[in-house]
Short mmCIF file of C-alpha atoms in Angstrom, two decimals:
data_model
loop_
_atom_site.label_atom_id
_atom_site.label_comp_id
_atom_site.label_asym_id
_atom_site.label_seq_id
_atom_site.Cartn_x
_atom_site.Cartn_y
_atom_site.Cartn_z
CA MET O 1 26.27 61.86 -32.90
CA LYS O 2 29.36 59.71 -33.44
CA ARG O 3 29.57 56.00 -34.18
CA MET O 4 32.58 53.82 -34.87
CA LYS O 5 31.87 51.83 -38.01
CA ALA O 6 31.91 48.04 -38.00
CA GLU O 7 34.33 46.38 -40.36
CA TRP O 8 31.56 44.54 -42.23
CA GLU O 9 29.93 47.78 -43.38
CA LYS O 10 30.28 48.89 -47.02
CA GLN O 11 33.87 49.92 -47.75
CA SER O 12 35.46 52.06 -50.45
CA ALA O 13 39.01 50.67 -50.25
CA ILE O 14 41.59 48.72 -48.28
CA LEU O 15 44.85 50.44 -47.31
CA LEU O 16 48.15 48.52 -47.39
CA ALA O 17 51.88 49.30 -47.36
CA PHE O 18 54.09 47.24 -49.67
CA PRO O 19 57.18 45.45 -48.24
CA HIS O 20 60.53 47.02 -49.14
CA LYS O 21 64.20 46.28 -48.56
CA LYS O 22 64.69 48.94 -45.87
CA SER O 23 62.11 47.22 -43.64
CA ASP O 24 62.31 44.05 -41.56
CA TRP O 25 61.28 42.11 -44.68
CA ILE O 26 64.74 42.44 -46.26
CA GLU O 27 65.70 38.83 -45.48
CA ASN O 28 62.56 37.47 -47.14
CA ILE O 29 61.53 40.26 -49.47
CA GLN O 30 60.48 38.15 -52.46
CA ALA O 31 58.20 35.87 -50.43
CA ALA O 32 56.78 38.89 -48.57
CA ARG O 33 55.91 40.65 -51.80
CA GLU O 34 54.30 37.50 -53.16
CA ASN O 35 52.19 37.25 -50.00
CA PHE O 36 51.05 40.86 -50.34
CA LEU O 37 50.30 40.37 -54.03
CA ALA O 38 48.11 37.37 -53.15
CA ILE O 39 46.15 39.57 -50.72
CA ILE O 40 45.86 42.43 -53.19
CA LYS O 41 44.67 40.14 -56.00
CA LYS O 42 41.86 38.81 -53.80
CA ILE O 43 40.74 42.23 -52.61
CA ILE O 44 40.53 43.77 -56.10
CA LEU O 45 38.01 41.10 -57.05
CA PHE O 46 35.65 42.99 -54.74
CA GLN O 47 36.91 46.54 -54.27
CA LYS O 48 39.73 49.07 -54.57
CA VAL O 49 43.08 48.94 -52.77
CA ILE O 50 45.36 51.84 -51.85
CA VAL O 51 48.98 50.69 -51.69
CA CYS O 52 51.69 52.79 -50.07
CA VAL O 53 55.02 52.23 -51.84
CA ASP O 54 58.20 53.53 -50.23
CA ASN O 55 59.78 56.39 -52.19
CA ASP O 56 62.95 54.37 -52.83
CA ASP O 57 61.22 51.09 -53.67
CA PHE O 58 61.38 51.26 -57.47
CA GLU O 59 61.21 47.47 -57.78
CA GLY O 60 58.06 47.29 -55.68
CA LYS O 61 56.41 49.98 -57.75
CA ARG O 62 57.31 48.14 -60.97
CA ILE O 63 55.78 44.92 -59.64
CA LEU O 64 52.53 46.63 -58.68
CA VAL O 65 52.28 48.62 -61.93
CA SER O 66 52.66 45.36 -63.85
CA LEU O 67 49.34 44.19 -62.41
CA ASN O 68 47.75 46.82 -64.65
CA ASN O 69 44.53 47.07 -62.66
CA ASP O 70 42.53 50.26 -62.21
CA LYS O 71 41.39 49.13 -58.77
CA ILE O 72 44.94 49.61 -57.46
CA GLU O 73 45.96 53.12 -56.43
CA LEU O 74 49.69 53.46 -55.78
CA VAL O 75 51.01 56.20 -53.50
CA LYS O 76 54.72 56.98 -53.16
CA ILE O 77 55.36 57.64 -49.49
CA ASN O 78 58.07 56.88 -46.92
CA THR O 79 57.20 53.87 -44.77
CA ASN O 80 58.93 52.06 -41.91
CA ASP O 81 57.02 48.82 -42.26
CA THR O 82 53.77 47.26 -43.45
CA TRP O 83 51.34 47.15 -40.51
CA ALA O 84 48.55 49.35 -41.88
CA ARG O 85 46.05 48.17 -39.28
CA ASP O 86 47.96 50.02 -36.59
CA PHE O 87 48.97 53.25 -38.32
CA GLY O 88 45.96 53.54 -40.64
CA PRO O 89 43.02 55.86 -39.91
CA ILE O 90 40.11 54.67 -37.77
CA SER O 91 36.70 55.53 -39.21
CA ILE O 92 33.71 56.95 -37.42
CA GLU O 93 30.40 58.21 -38.72
CA GLU O 94 29.39 61.68 -37.54
CA LYS O 95 26.29 63.53 -38.71
CA GLY O 96 25.87 61.07 -41.54
CA LYS O 97 29.41 61.49 -42.88
CA VAL O 98 32.54 59.38 -42.57
CA LYS O 99 35.33 60.98 -40.55
CA LEU O 100 38.86 59.57 -40.32
CA LEU O 101 40.70 59.69 -37.01
CA ASP O 102 44.49 59.85 -37.01
CA PHE O 103 45.65 58.44 -33.68
CA GLY O 104 49.31 58.41 -32.68
CA PHE O 105 51.38 55.31 -33.53
CA ASN O 106 54.62 54.78 -31.60
CA GLY O 107 55.71 51.33 -32.72
CA TRP O 108 53.66 49.36 -30.16
CA GLY O 109 54.95 51.13 -27.09
CA LEU O 110 58.32 52.30 -28.49
CA LYS O 111 59.43 48.79 -29.48
CA PHE O 112 60.18 49.70 -33.10
CA ARG O 113 60.88 52.78 -35.18
CA ALA O 114 57.66 54.38 -36.47
CA ASP O 115 58.56 57.95 -37.45
CA PHE O 116 57.42 57.53 -41.08
CA ASP O 117 54.42 55.33 -40.35
CA ASN O 118 53.09 57.77 -37.77
CA LYS O 119 52.81 60.42 -40.52
CA ILE O 120 51.26 58.31 -43.27
CA ASN O 121 47.62 59.31 -42.68
CA ARG O 122 48.40 63.01 -42.82
CA VAL O 123 50.49 62.61 -45.97
CA LEU O 124 47.71 60.60 -47.64
CA TYR O 125 45.28 63.37 -46.73
CA GLN O 126 47.60 66.06 -48.09
CA LYS O 127 47.94 64.08 -51.33
CA LYS O 128 44.11 63.89 -51.47
CA VAL O 129 44.24 60.09 -51.44
CA LEU O 130 42.10 60.22 -48.30
CA LYS O 131 39.27 62.56 -49.22
CA GLN O 132 37.23 62.39 -46.02
CA GLU O 133 37.84 64.82 -43.16
CA LEU O 134 40.89 63.76 -41.15
CA GLN O 135 41.24 64.66 -37.47
CA THR O 136 44.45 64.07 -35.52
CA ILE O 137 43.79 62.71 -32.03
CA PRO O 138 46.46 63.16 -29.28
CA LEU O 139 46.22 59.56 -28.09
CA ILE O 140 48.26 56.45 -28.91
CA LEU O 141 45.90 53.84 -30.32
CA GLU O 142 46.41 51.02 -32.82
CA GLY O 143 43.54 49.70 -34.94
CA GLY O 144 44.39 46.12 -34.04
CA SER O 145 43.85 46.82 -30.34
CA ILE O 146 40.08 47.46 -30.65
CA ASP O 147 37.16 45.79 -32.40
CA THR O 148 33.61 47.15 -32.64
CA ASP O 149 30.10 45.85 -33.21
CA GLY O 150 29.16 49.09 -34.98
CA GLU O 151 26.42 49.65 -32.41
CA GLY O 152 28.34 51.47 -29.71
CA ARG O 153 30.49 48.72 -28.21
CA ILE O 154 34.22 48.10 -28.38
CA LEU O 155 36.01 44.89 -27.47
CA THR O 156 39.57 45.33 -26.18
CA ASN O 157 41.88 44.29 -23.36
CA THR O 158 43.86 45.80 -20.55
CA GLN O 159 47.14 44.09 -21.51
CA CYS O 160 47.52 46.35 -24.53
CA LEU O 161 45.70 49.57 -23.77
CA LEU O 162 47.18 49.91 -20.28
CA GLN O 163 50.74 49.14 -21.40
CA ALA O 164 53.01 51.79 -19.86
CA ASN O 165 54.68 53.11 -23.05
CA ARG O 166 51.45 54.01 -24.85
CA ASN O 167 49.45 56.46 -22.74
CA PRO O 168 51.17 56.50 -19.33
CA HIS O 169 49.25 59.61 -18.21
CA LEU O 170 45.92 57.75 -18.40
CA ASN O 171 44.54 54.94 -16.23
CA GLN O 172 41.83 52.52 -17.40
CA LEU O 173 39.02 54.94 -16.60
CA GLY O 174 40.83 57.77 -18.37
CA ILE O 175 41.37 55.69 -21.51
CA GLU O 176 37.76 54.57 -21.44
CA GLU O 177 36.55 58.17 -21.28
CA ARG O 178 38.78 59.19 -24.18
CA LEU O 179 37.63 56.28 -26.35
CA LYS O 180 33.98 57.05 -25.66
CA GLU O 181 34.55 60.69 -26.48
CA THR O 182 36.53 60.22 -29.70
CA LEU O 183 34.93 57.08 -31.12
CA GLY O 184 31.36 57.69 -30.03
CA VAL O 185 30.99 54.38 -28.20
CA GLN O 186 28.79 53.78 -25.17
CA GLU O 187 30.49 50.77 -23.64
CA ILE O 188 34.00 49.28 -23.53
CA LEU O 189 34.06 45.50 -23.14
CA TRP O 190 37.35 44.85 -21.34
CA LEU O 191 39.17 41.52 -21.31
CA HIS O 192 42.03 40.88 -18.89
CA SER O 193 43.32 37.52 -20.16
CA GLY O 194 44.53 36.05 -23.42
CA TYR O 195 47.83 36.32 -25.26
CA LEU O 196 49.81 34.72 -28.09
CA ALA O 197 53.50 33.95 -27.73
CA GLY O 198 55.58 35.98 -30.16
CA ASP O 199 53.10 38.86 -30.35
CA ASP O 200 54.89 42.22 -30.27
CA THR O 201 51.66 44.17 -29.78
CA ASP O 202 50.93 43.27 -26.14
CA SER O 203 47.92 41.12 -27.08
CA HIS O 204 46.03 42.95 -29.81
CA ILE O 205 42.40 41.91 -29.69
CA ASP O 206 42.35 41.19 -33.45
CA THR O 207 44.44 38.07 -32.86
CA LEU O 208 42.26 36.82 -29.99
CA ALA O 209 38.55 37.67 -30.29
CA ARG O 210 36.50 39.48 -32.95
CA PHE O 211 32.93 40.52 -33.57
CA ILE O 212 31.33 38.57 -36.41
CA ASN O 213 28.11 40.56 -36.04
CA PRO O 214 26.58 42.59 -33.17
CA LYS O 215 25.51 39.43 -31.35
CA SER O 216 28.40 37.03 -32.08
CA ILE O 217 32.10 36.89 -31.19
CA ALA O 218 34.62 34.52 -32.76
CA TYR O 219 37.61 33.71 -30.58
CA ILE O 220 40.67 31.49 -30.39
CA LYS O 221 40.13 28.37 -28.28
CA CYS O 222 43.00 26.27 -26.97
CA GLU O 223 42.13 22.66 -26.14
CA ASP O 224 45.62 21.34 -25.47
CA LYS O 225 46.18 21.39 -21.71
CA ASN O 226 49.93 21.11 -22.29
CA ASP O 227 50.06 24.25 -24.43
CA GLU O 228 51.46 27.34 -22.71
CA HIS O 229 48.38 29.32 -23.79
CA TYR O 230 45.79 26.96 -22.32
CA GLU O 231 45.19 28.63 -18.97
CA SER O 232 45.14 32.20 -20.28
CA LEU O 233 42.88 31.45 -23.24
CA CYS O 234 40.49 29.49 -21.00
CA LYS O 235 40.25 32.54 -18.73
CA MET O 236 39.58 34.70 -21.78
CA GLU O 237 36.82 32.33 -22.86
CA LYS O 238 35.14 32.69 -19.46
CA GLU O 239 35.41 36.48 -19.67
CA LEU O 240 33.79 36.43 -23.11
CA GLY O 241 31.00 34.27 -21.72
CA ALA O 242 30.24 36.90 -19.08
CA LEU O 243 29.89 39.76 -21.57
CA LYS O 244 26.44 41.02 -22.55
CA THR O 245 25.10 42.41 -25.81
CA LYS O 246 23.35 45.73 -26.20
CA GLU O 247 20.12 43.90 -25.31
CA GLY O 248 21.66 42.43 -22.14
CA LYS O 249 21.97 38.88 -23.48
CA PRO O 250 25.09 36.68 -23.67
CA TYR O 251 27.00 36.77 -26.93
CA ARG O 252 26.95 33.80 -29.26
CA LEU O 253 30.52 32.56 -28.93
CA ILE O 254 32.16 30.92 -31.94
CA PRO O 255 35.36 29.03 -31.07
CA LEU O 256 38.04 28.97 -33.74
CA PRO O 257 40.78 26.30 -33.70
CA PHE O 258 44.21 27.15 -32.40
CA THR O 259 46.90 26.50 -35.00
CA ASN O 260 49.58 23.96 -34.34
CA PRO O 261 52.71 25.72 -33.05
CA ILE O 262 54.75 27.53 -35.71
CA TYR O 263 58.34 28.45 -34.90
CA LYS O 264 61.06 30.64 -36.36
CA GLU O 265 64.55 30.36 -34.87
CA ASN O 266 63.06 28.37 -31.97
CA LYS O 267 60.62 31.16 -31.13
CA ARG O 268 56.89 30.59 -31.39
CA LEU O 269 54.93 32.79 -33.79
CA PRO O 270 51.46 34.29 -33.07
CA ALA O 271 49.44 32.57 -35.81
CA SER O 272 45.69 33.11 -35.42
CA TYR O 273 42.55 32.51 -37.50
CA ALA O 274 40.91 35.45 -35.70
CA ASN O 275 43.06 37.79 -37.80
CA PHE O 276 40.51 37.72 -40.63
CA LEU O 277 39.43 40.71 -42.73
CA PHE O 278 35.93 41.74 -43.77
CA ILE O 279 35.74 43.23 -47.25
CA ASN O 280 32.72 43.90 -49.46
CA ASP O 281 30.81 40.61 -49.91
CA ALA O 282 33.71 38.48 -48.66
CA LEU O 283 35.71 37.45 -45.61
CA LEU O 284 39.43 36.89 -46.10
CA VAL O 285 40.94 34.43 -43.62
CA PRO O 286 44.63 33.79 -42.97
CA THR O 287 45.81 30.20 -43.35
CA TYR O 288 49.15 28.68 -42.36
CA LYS O 289 49.61 25.38 -44.22
CA ASP O 290 48.04 23.82 -41.12
CA LYS O 291 45.67 20.86 -41.05
CA LYS O 292 43.25 23.06 -39.07
CA ASP O 293 42.98 25.63 -41.90
CA LYS O 294 40.02 23.85 -43.47
CA LYS O 295 38.08 23.66 -40.20
CA ALA O 296 38.58 27.38 -39.53
CA LEU O 297 37.31 28.27 -43.01
CA GLU O 298 34.27 26.00 -42.63
CA ILE O 299 33.35 27.53 -39.25
CA LEU O 300 33.57 31.08 -40.56
CA GLN O 301 31.64 30.24 -43.73
CA LYS O 302 28.85 28.77 -41.62
CA VAL O 303 28.53 31.92 -39.50
CA CYS O 304 28.93 34.26 -42.50
CA PRO O 305 26.62 32.61 -45.05
CA ASP O 306 26.11 35.82 -47.01
CA ARG O 307 29.84 36.24 -47.70
CA LYS O 308 32.39 34.32 -49.71
CA VAL O 309 34.98 33.04 -47.23
CA ILE O 310 38.42 32.93 -48.85
CA GLY O 311 41.60 31.57 -47.31
CA ILE O 312 44.93 33.25 -48.03
CA ASP O 313 48.20 31.60 -47.08
CA CYS O 314 49.91 33.94 -44.60
CA SER O 315 52.80 31.67 -43.67
CA THR O 316 55.25 34.37 -44.74
CA LEU O 317 53.48 37.23 -42.93
CA ILE O 318 53.51 35.37 -39.63
CA GLU O 319 57.32 35.18 -39.78
CA GLN O 320 57.28 38.90 -38.91
CA HIS O 321 54.76 38.25 -36.11
CA GLY O 322 51.66 39.57 -37.89
CA SER O 323 49.02 38.33 -40.27
CA LEU O 324 46.26 39.32 -42.70
CA HIS O 325 44.25 41.78 -40.61
CA CYS O 326 47.45 43.37 -39.31
CA VAL O 327 48.59 44.52 -42.77
CA THR O 328 45.24 46.00 -43.88
CA MET O 329 42.94 48.86 -42.90
CA GLN O 330 39.51 49.45 -44.37
CA ILE O 331 38.46 52.89 -45.66
CA TYR O 332 34.77 53.72 -45.97
#
């Protein structure tokens, strides 16, 4: 029997890829590295991190080695970019053991180069950094596009999974069958609305709505009728309200504030408090130097009383259209 593991289950490590000068971070490399170091320093208070460092990034390696912490495992490996959530392995439990699934990653529907990132899981396995069984799955699927309750349900949306440059040979039913087969889930909870301007991923669910536990979903709520997102996010809220738990009851919905608009070169960026990360005994939450940061942290602390809720400034990450959850992948 297969079961996709929920993010809040006990983890062994978090996988990241460090920014380097051959990536899109070149214009802001120092700030990017500082942002990643802030994330790494919080995670190692609770557990191990595995950091992929590009083979030619000698400066990055020096910076990480200087931390002198035995909870940091550095791996020299070619990388295109830093979005570990989408190229990292997805974990299932099968016959009592963790199994890592290596889905295809094609740069969010062929938008960006991903030839190195698409091979990272297999290289990590060959280097024995990933010690669990690794199975390559002939399907394009990014970790940020699905979220699970750990009890046989996946939350996702049609905007991303049905995008033509990912799996054009499969319709919605075909994708659903493949996900059930590979991930061991019984039900796919599909959303059809919700987006964030500036998002290159075609509306990854981890920026919009996330399971907090098997009976609760946190989601981004827009209350400004003049905001371009208002109509779509209201429709998403109604769709969430119609979903049912394993027991056939409505989910407890937890609205998170929508950040004030953040722009770069007159283009809006997809900042979201839903891009949080569960780690052992803590919940890391992206913040954006926004007056709503405090409210988001308070809401999440209230619904996660058994975890330490920690805010991490991700103002730099969002400049490349991603945030905290996007650059991390949990390993069990």
